[in-house]
mmCIF file of C-alpha atoms in Angstrom:
data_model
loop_
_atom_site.group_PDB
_atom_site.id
_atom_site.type_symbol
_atom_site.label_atom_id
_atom_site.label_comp_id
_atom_site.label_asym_id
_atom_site.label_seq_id
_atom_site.Cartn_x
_atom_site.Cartn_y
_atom_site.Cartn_z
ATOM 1 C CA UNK A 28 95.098 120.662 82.853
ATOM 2 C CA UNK A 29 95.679 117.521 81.043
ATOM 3 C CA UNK A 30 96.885 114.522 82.765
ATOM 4 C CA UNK A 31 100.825 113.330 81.237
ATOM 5 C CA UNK A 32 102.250 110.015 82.071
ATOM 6 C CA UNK A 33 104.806 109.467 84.624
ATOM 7 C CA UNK A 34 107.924 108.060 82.635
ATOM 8 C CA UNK A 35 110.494 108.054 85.262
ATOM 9 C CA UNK A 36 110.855 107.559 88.892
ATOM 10 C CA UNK A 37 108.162 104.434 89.514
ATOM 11 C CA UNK A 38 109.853 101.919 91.672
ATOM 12 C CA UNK A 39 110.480 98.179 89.947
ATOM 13 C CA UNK A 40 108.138 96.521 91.825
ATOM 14 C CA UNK A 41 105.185 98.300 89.783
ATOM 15 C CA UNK A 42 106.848 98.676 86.944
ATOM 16 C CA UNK A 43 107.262 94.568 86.481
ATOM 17 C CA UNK A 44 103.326 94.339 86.671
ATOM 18 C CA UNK A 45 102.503 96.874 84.290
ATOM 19 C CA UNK A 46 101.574 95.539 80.789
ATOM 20 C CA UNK A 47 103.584 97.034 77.560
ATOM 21 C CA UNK A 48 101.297 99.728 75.927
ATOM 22 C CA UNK A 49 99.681 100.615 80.043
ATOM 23 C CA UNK A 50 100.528 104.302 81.347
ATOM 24 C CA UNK A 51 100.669 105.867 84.947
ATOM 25 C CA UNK A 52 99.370 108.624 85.583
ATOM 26 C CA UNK A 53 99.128 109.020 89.114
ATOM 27 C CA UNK A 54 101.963 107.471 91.902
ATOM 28 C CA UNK A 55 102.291 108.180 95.401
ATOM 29 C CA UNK A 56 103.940 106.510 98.650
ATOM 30 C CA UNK A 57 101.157 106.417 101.397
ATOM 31 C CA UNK A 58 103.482 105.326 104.340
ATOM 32 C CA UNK A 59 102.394 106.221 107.308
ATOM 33 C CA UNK A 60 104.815 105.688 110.530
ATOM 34 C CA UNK A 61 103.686 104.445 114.136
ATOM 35 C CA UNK A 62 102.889 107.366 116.899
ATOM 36 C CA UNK A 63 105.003 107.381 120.863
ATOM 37 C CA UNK A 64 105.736 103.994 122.039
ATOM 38 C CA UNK A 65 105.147 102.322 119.209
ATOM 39 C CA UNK A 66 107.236 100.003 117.204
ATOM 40 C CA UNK A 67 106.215 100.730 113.818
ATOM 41 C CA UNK A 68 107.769 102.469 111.442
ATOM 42 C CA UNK A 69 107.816 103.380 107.768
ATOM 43 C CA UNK A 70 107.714 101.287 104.841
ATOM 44 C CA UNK A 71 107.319 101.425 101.173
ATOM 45 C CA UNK A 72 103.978 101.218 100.424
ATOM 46 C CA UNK A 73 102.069 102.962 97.267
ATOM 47 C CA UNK A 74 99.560 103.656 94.990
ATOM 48 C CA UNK A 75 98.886 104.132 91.148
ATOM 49 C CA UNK A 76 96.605 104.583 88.392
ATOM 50 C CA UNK A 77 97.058 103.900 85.059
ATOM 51 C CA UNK A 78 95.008 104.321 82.057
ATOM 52 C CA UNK A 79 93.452 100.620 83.197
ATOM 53 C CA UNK A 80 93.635 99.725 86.556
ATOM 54 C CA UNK A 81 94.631 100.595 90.445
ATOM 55 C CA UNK A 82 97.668 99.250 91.967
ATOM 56 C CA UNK A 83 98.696 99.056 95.509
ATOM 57 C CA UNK A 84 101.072 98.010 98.166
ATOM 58 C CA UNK A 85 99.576 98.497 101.818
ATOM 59 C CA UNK A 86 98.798 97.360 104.975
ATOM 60 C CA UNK A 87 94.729 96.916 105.354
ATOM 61 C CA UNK A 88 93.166 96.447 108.797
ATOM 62 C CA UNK A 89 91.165 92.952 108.759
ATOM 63 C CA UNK A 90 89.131 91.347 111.458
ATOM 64 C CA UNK A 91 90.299 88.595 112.527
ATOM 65 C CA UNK A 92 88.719 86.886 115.661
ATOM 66 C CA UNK A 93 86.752 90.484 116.317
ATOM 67 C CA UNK A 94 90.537 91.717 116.432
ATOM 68 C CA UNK A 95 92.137 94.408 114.352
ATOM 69 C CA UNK A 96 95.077 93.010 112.471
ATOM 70 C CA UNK A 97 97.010 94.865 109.856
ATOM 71 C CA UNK A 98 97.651 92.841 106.427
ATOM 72 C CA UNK A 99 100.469 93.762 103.908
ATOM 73 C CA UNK A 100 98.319 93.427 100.477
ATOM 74 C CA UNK A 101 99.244 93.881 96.796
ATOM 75 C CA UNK A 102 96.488 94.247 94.232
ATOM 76 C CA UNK A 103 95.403 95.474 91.150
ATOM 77 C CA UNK A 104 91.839 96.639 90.028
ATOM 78 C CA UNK A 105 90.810 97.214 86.453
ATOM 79 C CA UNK A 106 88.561 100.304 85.819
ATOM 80 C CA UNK A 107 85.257 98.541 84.519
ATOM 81 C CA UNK A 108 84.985 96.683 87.642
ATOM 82 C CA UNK A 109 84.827 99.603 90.193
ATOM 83 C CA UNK A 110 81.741 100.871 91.091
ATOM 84 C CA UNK A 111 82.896 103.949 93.403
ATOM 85 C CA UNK A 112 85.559 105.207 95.510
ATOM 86 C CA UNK A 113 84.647 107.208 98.529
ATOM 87 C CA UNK A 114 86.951 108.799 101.077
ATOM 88 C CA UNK A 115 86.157 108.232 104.823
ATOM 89 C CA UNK A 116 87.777 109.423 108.127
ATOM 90 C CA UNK A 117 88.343 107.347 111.399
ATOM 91 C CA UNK A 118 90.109 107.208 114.569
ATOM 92 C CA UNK A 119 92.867 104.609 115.666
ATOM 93 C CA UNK A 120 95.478 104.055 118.191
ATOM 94 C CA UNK A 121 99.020 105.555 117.168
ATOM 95 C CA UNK A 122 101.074 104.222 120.302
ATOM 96 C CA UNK A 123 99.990 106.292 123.018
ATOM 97 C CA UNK A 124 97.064 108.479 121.696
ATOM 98 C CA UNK A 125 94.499 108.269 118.665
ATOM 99 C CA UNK A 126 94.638 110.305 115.908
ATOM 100 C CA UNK A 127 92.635 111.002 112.626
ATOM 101 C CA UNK A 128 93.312 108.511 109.920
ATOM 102 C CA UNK A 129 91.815 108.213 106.014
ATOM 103 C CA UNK A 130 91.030 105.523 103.824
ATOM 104 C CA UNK A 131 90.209 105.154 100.319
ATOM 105 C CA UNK A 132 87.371 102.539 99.903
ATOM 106 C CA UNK A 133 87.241 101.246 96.704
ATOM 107 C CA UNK A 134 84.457 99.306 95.835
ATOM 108 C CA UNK A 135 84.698 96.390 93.185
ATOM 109 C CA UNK A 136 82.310 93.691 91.920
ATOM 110 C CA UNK A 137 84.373 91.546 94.310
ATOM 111 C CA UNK A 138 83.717 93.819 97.459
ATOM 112 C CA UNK A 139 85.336 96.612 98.994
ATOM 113 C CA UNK A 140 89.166 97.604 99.197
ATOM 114 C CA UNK A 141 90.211 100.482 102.022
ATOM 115 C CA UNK A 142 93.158 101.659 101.468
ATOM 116 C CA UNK A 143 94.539 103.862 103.958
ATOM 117 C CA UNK A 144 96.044 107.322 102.902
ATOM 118 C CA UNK A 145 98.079 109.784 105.300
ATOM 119 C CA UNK A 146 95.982 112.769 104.461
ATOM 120 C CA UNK A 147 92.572 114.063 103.467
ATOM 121 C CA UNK A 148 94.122 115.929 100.597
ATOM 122 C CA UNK A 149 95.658 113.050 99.264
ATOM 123 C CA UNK A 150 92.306 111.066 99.232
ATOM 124 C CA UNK A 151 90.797 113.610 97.023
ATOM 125 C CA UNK A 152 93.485 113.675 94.961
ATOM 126 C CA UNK A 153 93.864 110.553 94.182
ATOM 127 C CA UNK A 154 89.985 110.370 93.654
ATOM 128 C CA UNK A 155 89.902 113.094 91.348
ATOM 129 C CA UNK A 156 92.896 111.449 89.022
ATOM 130 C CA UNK A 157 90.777 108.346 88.950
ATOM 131 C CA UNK A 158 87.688 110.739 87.911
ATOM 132 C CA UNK A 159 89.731 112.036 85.049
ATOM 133 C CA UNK A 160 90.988 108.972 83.817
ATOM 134 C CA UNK A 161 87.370 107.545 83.864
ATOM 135 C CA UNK A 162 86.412 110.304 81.494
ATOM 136 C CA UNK A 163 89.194 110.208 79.054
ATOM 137 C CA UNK A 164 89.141 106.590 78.873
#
């Protein structure tokens, strides 16, 4: 099945930093919300592809001082400068227990992004878009 654009529905804030003749083809939120006892909840962050690049909105873990810390980032990546993307799976703290969690890792000339994705499923999907666009493009 060929891949169509998404014309309606994208939120502002990627639709400001897309340039004039660019098309999405893939968009999901990725929100994920904080387990028992914990204060977090959910937020708007995203994903896209495009017939160029990757966009995102998401919190990242970074070290910082050999401690986890969770980083709102926004970034784009243009398709001739990733390498790969591979899906991993983890553990982490969600309040009171642990629980599975997935990331997309992108890697780019200028290192590795993970992104983290609520599901396995989604992963792969959004993998599989960016496989298809890499061969139609």
């Amino acid at each position: 099945m060929p891949l169509t654009p998404i014309t309606e529905g994208l939120p502002s804030e990627l639709s400001v930093q897309l340039m004039s003749v660019e098309k999405v083809y893939y968009f999901s939120f990725i929100s994920m919300k904080g387990g028992c006892g914990s204060s977090g909840h959910k937020e708007n962050h995203w994903i896209a592809l495009t017939d160029k690049r990757v966009l995102y909105k998401t919190k990242v873990s970074e070290k910082k001082s050999g401690v986890d810390v969770f980083v709102l980032k926004e970034g784009i990546l243009p398709f001739d400068k990733i390498s790969f993307l591979e899906v991993t799976e983890g553990q982490q703290s969600n309040g009171c227990s642990r629980s599975k969690v997935f990331q997309l890792r992108i890697s780019t000339s200028g290192g590795t992004v993970s992104i983290p994705v609520p599901t396995q499923e989604k992963c792969y999907e959004i993998r599989k878009v960016f496989t298809e666009l890499g061969q139609n493009g």
